[in-house]
GROMACS .gro file of C-alpha atoms in nm:
model
  350
    1LYS     CA    1   4.045  12.630  -2.218
    2THR     CA    2   4.171  12.755  -2.578
    3LEU     CA    3   4.312  12.554  -2.863
    4VAL     CA    4   4.507  12.759  -3.089
    5HIS     CA    5   4.552  12.631  -3.472
    6GLY     CA    6   4.721  12.901  -3.656
    7ASP     CA    7   4.547  13.200  -3.649
    8ASP     CA    8   4.226  13.003  -3.549
    9PHE     CA    9   4.113  13.027  -3.169
   10VAL     CA   10   3.860  12.778  -3.005
   11SER     CA   11   3.770  12.876  -2.630
   12VAL     CA   12   3.538  12.686  -2.389
   13GLY     CA   13   3.450  12.862  -2.063
   14SER     CA   14   3.186  13.057  -1.902
   15ARG     CA   15   3.021  13.322  -2.075
   16ALA     CA   16   3.191  13.601  -1.862
   17ALA     CA   17   3.526  13.434  -1.907
   18MET     CA   18   3.437  13.408  -2.324
   19ALA     CA   19   3.343  13.767  -2.313
   20LYS     CA   20   3.657  13.895  -2.123
   21PHE     CA   21   3.844  13.710  -2.348
   22ARG     CA   22   3.715  13.823  -2.656
   23LYS     CA   23   3.753  14.177  -2.550
   24GLN     CA   24   4.134  14.119  -2.461
   25LEU     CA   25   4.158  13.961  -2.815
   26GLU     CA   26   4.002  14.293  -2.952
   27LYS     CA   27   4.248  14.513  -2.818
   28GLY     CA   28   4.524  14.380  -3.045
   29PHE     CA   29   4.354  14.202  -3.349
   30GLU     CA   30   4.057  14.255  -3.627
   31ILE     CA   31   3.850  13.923  -3.551
   32LYS     CA   32   3.580  13.752  -3.641
   33THR     CA   33   3.391  13.548  -3.377
   34LYS     CA   34   3.097  13.337  -3.322
   35VAL     CA   35   2.969  13.206  -3.012
   36VAL     CA   36   2.779  12.903  -3.005
   37GLY     CA   37   2.566  12.777  -2.728
   38THR     CA   38   2.228  12.747  -2.573
   39GLY     CA   39   2.197  13.057  -2.439
   40GLY     CA   40   1.942  13.339  -2.586
   41GLY     CA   41   2.116  13.531  -2.889
   42GLU     CA   42   2.382  13.237  -2.937
   43ASP     CA   43   2.431  13.054  -3.261
   44LYS     CA   44   2.339  12.692  -3.257
   45GLU     CA   45   2.612  12.620  -3.513
   46GLY     CA   46   2.943  12.719  -3.628
   47LYS     CA   47   3.264  12.611  -3.784
   48VAL     CA   48   3.580  12.511  -3.659
   49LEU     CA   49   3.853  12.432  -3.916
   50ASN     CA   50   3.575  12.343  -4.156
   51ARG     CA   51   3.417  12.136  -3.948
   52ILE     CA   52   3.063  12.192  -3.809
   53ILE     CA   53   3.007  12.201  -3.386
   54ARG     CA   54   2.664  12.212  -3.360
   55VAL     CA   55   2.488  12.260  -2.991
   56THR     CA   56   2.116  12.038  -2.990
   57GLU     CA   57   1.891  12.001  -2.664
   58ASP     CA   58   2.066  11.677  -2.635
   59GLY     CA   59   2.445  11.790  -2.634
   60TRP     CA   60   2.651  11.837  -2.879
   61GLU     CA   61   2.754  11.748  -3.238
   62TYR     CA   62   3.077  11.733  -3.433
   63GLU     CA   63   3.031  11.680  -3.861
   64PRO     CA   64   3.336  11.679  -4.078
   65ASP     CA   65   3.355  11.861  -4.410
   66GLN     CA   66   3.121  11.719  -4.646
   67ARG     CA   67   3.294  11.863  -4.908
   68HIS     CA   68   3.571  11.572  -4.914
   69ALA     CA   69   3.335  11.319  -4.985
   70ASP     CA   70   3.169  11.542  -5.293
   71ILE     CA   71   3.508  11.565  -5.436
   72ILE     CA   72   3.587  11.169  -5.386
   73ILE     CA   73   3.275  11.125  -5.573
   74GLU     CA   74   3.351  11.346  -5.839
   75GLU     CA   75   3.726  11.277  -5.905
   76LEU     CA   76   3.557  10.866  -5.953
   77GLY     CA   77   3.288  11.014  -6.138
   78LEU     CA   78   3.040  10.848  -5.918
   79GLN     CA   79   2.767  11.109  -5.924
   80ASP     CA   80   2.512  10.885  -6.090
   81ALA     CA   81   2.644  10.543  -5.939
   82LYS     CA   82   2.435  10.284  -5.714
   83PRO     CA   83   2.540  10.325  -5.323
   84ALA     CA   84   2.716  10.043  -5.187
   85THR     CA   85   2.605   9.971  -4.834
   86THR     CA   86   2.979   9.908  -4.688
   87PRO     CA   87   3.320  10.090  -4.770
   88GLY     CA   88   3.500   9.774  -4.864
   89GLU     CA   89   3.464   9.410  -4.944
   90ASP     CA   90   3.750   9.158  -4.923
   91GLU     CA   91   3.869   9.040  -5.324
   92LYS     CA   92   3.797   8.719  -5.402
   93LYS     CA   93   4.034   8.466  -5.463
   94TRP     CA   94   4.007   8.418  -5.821
   95GLU     CA   95   4.012   8.839  -5.877
   96GLU     CA   96   4.382   8.850  -5.646
   97GLU     CA   97   4.575   8.760  -5.963
   98GLU     CA   98   4.379   9.071  -6.208
   99ASN     CA   99   4.377   9.319  -5.899
  100GLU     CA  100   4.762   9.279  -5.916
  101ALA     CA  101   4.791   9.440  -6.254
  102PRO     CA  102   4.978   9.779  -6.228
  103LEU     CA  103   4.745  10.066  -6.290
  104ARG     CA  104   4.823  10.310  -6.591
  105SER     CA  105   5.077  10.510  -6.573
  106ASP     CA  106   4.855  10.844  -6.659
  107MET     CA  107   4.612  10.716  -6.390
  108THR     CA  108   4.882  10.697  -6.078
  109SER     CA  109   4.935  11.076  -6.022
  110ARG     CA  110   4.511  11.094  -6.020
  111PHE     CA  111   4.507  10.805  -5.808
  112ARG     CA  112   4.709  10.913  -5.533
  113SER     CA  113   4.491  11.202  -5.454
  114ILE     CA  114   4.211  11.015  -5.399
  115PRO     CA  115   4.314  10.808  -5.128
  116ALA     CA  116   4.500  11.078  -4.958
  117ARG     CA  117   4.153  11.273  -4.929
  118ILE     CA  118   3.986  10.972  -4.807
  119ASN     CA  119   4.253  10.935  -4.536
  120TYR     CA  120   4.182  11.292  -4.450
  121LEU     CA  121   3.814  11.273  -4.398
  122ALA     CA  122   3.867  10.918  -4.209
  123ALA     CA  123   4.030  11.112  -3.938
  124ASP     CA  124   3.642  11.208  -3.847
  125ARG     CA  125   3.474  10.901  -3.981
  126PRO     CA  126   3.557  10.577  -3.782
  127ASP     CA  127   3.325  10.383  -4.022
  128ILE     CA  128   3.618  10.451  -4.313
  129MET     CA  129   3.914  10.416  -4.098
  130TYR     CA  130   4.002  10.084  -4.227
  131SER     CA  131   3.918  10.115  -4.609
  132ALA     CA  132   4.120  10.428  -4.578
  133LYS     CA  133   4.448  10.234  -4.438
  134GLU     CA  134   4.411   9.990  -4.673
  135ALA     CA  135   4.354  10.249  -4.989
  136CYS     CA  136   4.695  10.451  -4.878
  137ARG     CA  137   4.882  10.101  -4.885
  138GLN     CA  138   4.827  10.106  -5.269
  139MET     CA  139   4.987  10.458  -5.319
  140ALA     CA  140   5.370  10.365  -5.353
  141ASN     CA  141   5.236  10.101  -5.646
  142PRO     CA  142   4.881  10.111  -5.755
  143THR     CA  143   4.697   9.831  -5.881
  144GLU     CA  144   4.400   9.766  -6.071
  145GLY     CA  145   4.298   9.624  -5.755
  146GLY     CA  146   4.374   9.954  -5.549
  147TRP     CA  147   4.141  10.132  -5.800
  148LYS     CA  148   3.880   9.892  -5.723
  149MET     CA  149   3.919   9.968  -5.363
  150ILE     CA  150   3.876  10.335  -5.365
  151LYS     CA  151   3.572  10.314  -5.607
  152ARG     CA  152   3.401  10.091  -5.329
  153VAL     CA  153   3.487  10.364  -5.098
  154GLY     CA  154   3.355  10.613  -5.320
  155ARG     CA  155   3.035  10.440  -5.392
  156TYR     CA  156   2.966  10.405  -5.016
  157LEU     CA  157   2.997  10.789  -4.964
  158VAL     CA  158   2.727  10.851  -5.227
  159GLY     CA  159   2.498  10.655  -5.009
  160ARG     CA  160   2.627  10.829  -4.681
  161PRO     CA  161   2.830  11.129  -4.772
  162ARG     CA  162   2.715  11.297  -4.449
  163ALA     CA  163   2.795  11.202  -4.124
  164VAL     CA  164   2.758  11.315  -3.760
  165LEU     CA  165   2.930  11.233  -3.415
  166LYS     CA  166   2.688  11.308  -3.161
  167TYR     CA  167   2.840  11.373  -2.813
  168GLU     CA  168   2.532  11.390  -2.576
  169TRP     CA  169   2.501  11.521  -2.224
  170GLN     CA  170   2.679  11.289  -1.962
  171SER     CA  171   2.880  11.282  -1.626
  172ARG     CA  172   3.224  11.429  -1.589
  173GLU     CA  173   3.289  11.080  -1.399
  174SER     CA  174   3.209  10.894  -1.701
  175PRO     CA  175   3.511  10.615  -1.769
  176CYS     CA  176   3.801  10.653  -2.024
  177MET     CA  177   3.811  10.335  -2.190
  178GLY     CA  178   3.996  10.156  -2.514
  179PHE     CA  179   3.927   9.893  -2.710
  180SER     CA  180   4.155   9.697  -2.858
  181ASP     CA  181   4.159   9.425  -3.180
  182SER     CA  182   4.360   9.251  -3.446
  183ASP     CA  183   4.303   9.015  -3.739
  184SER     CA  184   4.602   8.763  -3.730
  185ALA     CA  185   4.769   8.786  -4.071
  186GLY     CA  186   4.484   8.944  -4.245
  187CYS     CA  187   4.704   9.074  -4.525
  188ARG     CA  188   4.764   8.803  -4.764
  189LYS     CA  189   5.064   8.921  -4.924
  190THR     CA  190   5.269   9.026  -4.662
  191ALA     CA  191   5.106   8.790  -4.394
  192LYS     CA  192   5.103   9.129  -4.164
  193SER     CA  193   4.813   9.195  -3.934
  194THR     CA  194   4.640   9.512  -3.827
  195SER     CA  195   4.591   9.679  -3.527
  196GLY     CA  196   4.250   9.859  -3.450
  197GLY     CA  197   4.151  10.062  -3.145
  198VAL     CA  198   3.917  10.306  -3.029
  199ILE     CA  199   3.897  10.547  -2.716
  200VAL     CA  200   3.594  10.647  -2.558
  201LYS     CA  201   3.517  10.849  -2.277
  202GLY     CA  202   3.143  10.743  -2.139
  203THR     CA  203   2.966  10.743  -2.493
  204HIS     CA  204   3.197  10.994  -2.641
  205PHE     CA  205   3.434  10.890  -2.913
  206LEU     CA  206   3.740  11.030  -2.873
  207LYS     CA  207   4.015  10.863  -3.106
  208GLY     CA  208   4.017  10.518  -3.323
  209TRP     CA  209   4.283  10.398  -3.582
  210SER     CA  210   4.334  10.138  -3.798
  211ARG     CA  211   4.737  10.069  -3.854
  212THR     CA  212   4.917   9.789  -4.048
  213GLN     CA  213   5.157   9.620  -3.785
  214GLN     CA  214   5.531   9.663  -3.883
  215CYS     CA  215   5.640   9.322  -3.819
  216ILE     CA  216   5.482   8.983  -3.899
  217THR     CA  217   5.360   8.834  -3.590
  218LEU     CA  218   5.393   8.428  -3.533
  219SER     CA  219   5.056   8.385  -3.344
  220SER     CA  220   4.726   8.520  -3.291
  221ALA     CA  221   4.825   8.627  -2.896
  222GLU     CA  222   5.141   8.807  -3.008
  223ALA     CA  223   4.921   8.993  -3.280
  224GLU     CA  224   4.632   9.115  -3.024
  225LEU     CA  225   4.919   9.210  -2.816
  226VAL     CA  226   5.114   9.441  -3.045
  227ALA     CA  227   4.727   9.621  -3.086
  228MET     CA  228   4.689   9.608  -2.699
  229CYS     CA  229   4.998   9.765  -2.621
  230LYS     CA  230   4.941  10.034  -2.925
  231LEU     CA  231   4.616  10.108  -2.769
  232SER     CA  232   4.743  10.138  -2.430
  233ALA     CA  233   4.983  10.400  -2.526
  234GLU     CA  234   4.757  10.598  -2.705
  235LEU     CA  235   4.508  10.570  -2.380
  236LEU     CA  236   4.821  10.684  -2.166
  237GLY     CA  237   4.836  10.993  -2.374
  238VAL     CA  238   4.431  11.070  -2.349
  239LEU     CA  239   4.471  11.023  -1.967
  240SER     CA  240   4.789  11.273  -1.955
  241MET     CA  241   4.558  11.520  -2.202
  242LEU     CA  242   4.286  11.463  -1.957
  243LYS     CA  243   4.478  11.555  -1.661
  244ASP     CA  244   4.553  11.878  -1.807
  245LEU     CA  245   4.238  11.963  -1.825
  246GLY     CA  246   4.160  11.898  -1.479
  247GLU     CA  247   4.021  11.544  -1.467
  248ILE     CA  248   4.229  11.233  -1.309
  249GLN     CA  249   4.106  10.887  -1.432
  250THR     CA  250   4.250  10.543  -1.448
  251GLY     CA  251   4.190  10.395  -1.826
  252THR     CA  252   4.054  10.088  -1.909
  253VAL     CA  253   4.150   9.855  -2.203
  254LEU     CA  254   3.913   9.624  -2.293
  255ALA     CA  255   4.015   9.326  -2.530
  256ASP     CA  256   3.838   9.008  -2.656
  257SER     CA  257   4.164   8.800  -2.652
  258THR     CA  258   4.222   8.597  -2.359
  259ALA     CA  259   4.596   8.516  -2.420
  260SER     CA  260   4.725   8.888  -2.474
  261LEU     CA  261   4.507   8.960  -2.147
  262ALA     CA  262   4.683   8.673  -1.939
  263ILE     CA  263   5.039   8.827  -2.111
  264ALA     CA  264   4.928   9.147  -1.938
  265ASP     CA  265   4.849   9.003  -1.608
  266ARG     CA  266   5.182   8.808  -1.550
  267LYS     CA  267   5.535   8.899  -1.524
  268GLY     CA  268   5.788   8.839  -1.800
  269SER     CA  269   5.761   8.669  -2.138
  270GLY     CA  270   5.768   8.290  -1.918
  271LYS     CA  271   5.779   8.009  -2.203
  272LEU     CA  272   5.633   8.246  -2.490
  273ARG     CA  273   6.001   8.349  -2.604
  274HIS     CA  274   5.871   8.453  -2.909
  275ILE     CA  275   5.706   8.749  -2.776
  276ASN     CA  276   5.913   9.052  -2.789
  277ILE     CA  277   6.025   9.186  -2.478
  278SER     CA  278   5.927   9.558  -2.571
  279LEU     CA  279   5.585   9.478  -2.563
  280LEU     CA  280   5.598   9.361  -2.210
  281TRP     CA  281   5.608   9.720  -2.061
  282ILE     CA  282   5.226   9.697  -2.002
  283GLN     CA  283   5.266   9.456  -1.746
  284GLU     CA  284   5.393   9.752  -1.529
  285LYS     CA  285   5.137   9.952  -1.602
  286LYS     CA  286   4.899   9.685  -1.504
  287VAL     CA  287   5.109   9.647  -1.139
  288LYS     CA  288   5.113  10.004  -1.096
  289GLU     CA  289   4.743  10.011  -1.176
  290GLU     CA  290   4.796  10.283  -1.401
  291LEU     CA  291   4.572  10.102  -1.637
  292MET     CA  292   4.304   9.818  -1.636
  293PHE     CA  293   4.268   9.570  -1.845
  294GLU     CA  294   3.947   9.370  -1.867
  295LYS     CA  295   3.821   9.116  -2.082
  296GLY     CA  296   3.554   9.240  -2.353
  297LEU     CA  297   3.288   9.025  -2.562
  298GLY     CA  298   3.406   8.996  -2.949
  299THR     CA  299   3.071   9.121  -3.058
  300GLU     CA  300   3.065   9.446  -2.861
  301ASN     CA  301   3.412   9.541  -2.936
  302PRO     CA  302   3.386   9.844  -3.170
  303ALA     CA  303   3.776   9.839  -3.285
  304ASP     CA  304   3.663   9.496  -3.448
  305MET     CA  305   3.536   9.771  -3.739
  306MET     CA  306   3.946   9.876  -3.775
  307THR     CA  307   4.056   9.579  -3.844
  308LYS     CA  308   3.868   9.437  -4.108
  309TYR     CA  309   3.576   9.462  -4.361
  310LEU     CA  310   3.238   9.405  -4.172
  311GLU     CA  311   2.899   9.305  -4.280
  312THR     CA  312   2.620   9.577  -4.294
  313VAL     CA  313   2.459   9.488  -4.020
  314LYS     CA  314   2.786   9.471  -3.764
  315SER     CA  315   2.908   9.795  -3.953
  316GLN     CA  316   2.608  10.007  -3.864
  317LYS     CA  317   2.638   9.824  -3.533
  318PHE     CA  318   2.971   9.960  -3.405
  319SER     CA  319   2.885  10.326  -3.555
  320SER     CA  320   2.605  10.333  -3.317
  321MET     CA  321   2.817  10.229  -3.015
  322LEU     CA  322   3.040  10.535  -3.089
  323GLN     CA  323   2.723  10.746  -3.143
  324GLN     CA  324   2.815  10.805  -3.539
  325VAL     CA  325   2.475  10.887  -3.729
  326PHE     CA  326   2.406  10.986  -4.099
  327ARG     CA  327   2.198  11.212  -4.203
  328GLU     CA  328   2.068  11.352  -4.556
  329GLY     CA  329   2.113  11.692  -4.711
  330ARG     CA  330   2.376  11.927  -4.567
  331ALA     CA  331   2.465  12.140  -4.256
  332LYS     CA  332   2.382  12.487  -4.207
  333ASP     CA  333   2.704  12.602  -4.231
  334GLY     CA  334   2.845  12.353  -4.477
  335LEU     CA  335   3.036  12.470  -4.744
  336LYS     CA  336   2.992  12.354  -5.114
  337VAL     CA  337   3.264  12.261  -5.414
  338GLN     CA  338   3.267  12.570  -5.615
  339LYS     CA  339   3.375  12.562  -5.983
  340ILE     CA  340   3.622  12.807  -6.086
  341GLY     CA  341   3.734  12.941  -6.394
  342GLY     CA  342   3.620  12.843  -6.778
  343THR     CA  343   3.829  12.511  -6.760
  344GLY     CA  344   3.625  12.339  -6.546
  345GLY     CA  345   3.833  12.388  -6.269
  346ARG     CA  346   3.740  12.330  -5.915
  347GLY     CA  347   3.786  12.553  -5.623
  348VAL     CA  348   3.676  12.570  -5.229
  349ILE     CA  349   3.578  12.829  -5.026
  350ALA     CA  350   3.667  12.873  -4.662
   0.00000   0.00000   0.00000
C-alpha cells in the first residue's frame, strides 16, 4: 500500500515487497529512502511530510511537527511565560464587552497568521482542536478577546509543545467506532452549537473535528442530531477507506443523547416538525445495518473535548483515551526553527 503526496512516497508492506518497489523506483528516479521497522539494520524513526513516525516495542507512534508550536510561542512572545494547563477557558460575563473591542489594525495581519498555524497543528493534536476552531472564527474581524484566546493557546503550548499519538499493537478485528457530542447554543453571540466528533479503531485515533453548526438549532436534541449526522457521514467515509484496504467492518456510533438516538431509531420525523428532514437519512443507515447506534456515557465520550473548554482533569482523561501523550525535549529527527539573514528573519529547514 502506497500513499503519494506530490513527490513523496510512503509505502507499507512486507520487506520483500518494499525491496522490489524500491528497486523499481530507483530505475527511473533518484530517490532518498529510509526504511522504518523492527528488523535489523532498519531505522526506528523517520519523517513523513515533517511528521515523525516511530516504531517501538509497543507499536507505532505519530508525532506532529513541533516547529509549529515553537513558532506560535515565538510570535506571541511567550518564551518565558508561565504555562497554562488547558488551551482555553470561557470568558467571564464582565469580560465580554471589553473583549469585543476591535484589534488594532497594525496587528490584524499578524493575528490571522497565528490561528492559521494553530489550525494546521490541530489536525494532529486533538487536545487543541476546539481552541483552534474558536480562534479561527476570529480571523475575519479580530478582536481583543481573540488575541487573548490565542495567547492562552500559546501558553498551553509552552507547557506541552510536544505531543505524541500512540498506536499500540492490536487485533485487525478491532471495532471501528465514532463518538459524537454537541453543546447546545454554546456560542453566546450567535446561539449556534458546536459539533464534535472522534473516530477510533480499537484504541487507535483516526480522525477528530470541531465544527460550528451552520444553522441555529431549536433544541438540544436537534443539536445532538446534527452532530451525530456529521459523525455518521465521516464514519461511513472511514469504513469505505478500510474496505479499500481490505477490511470489511460495520461502524458503531456512540452518543450520550438519548433523544437523538431515539430519532435515529424511528422512521420519519413524527411530531418533531422542527427537525430538518435532511438529517433523517441516518434512519435508513440503521435499517440497512450499515451503522449501529448505541448509548455512550458522557463521562467516557472524548468528543466532549471537541465541543467546549474542559477543566484540566477531564482534558487529560480524554487525551489519554485517544492515546495522546506529552513528552519533554524533541524527537531525534525533529526539525528546529532556523534563524536566517541579518534582519531577524526566520526560516525552516525541511
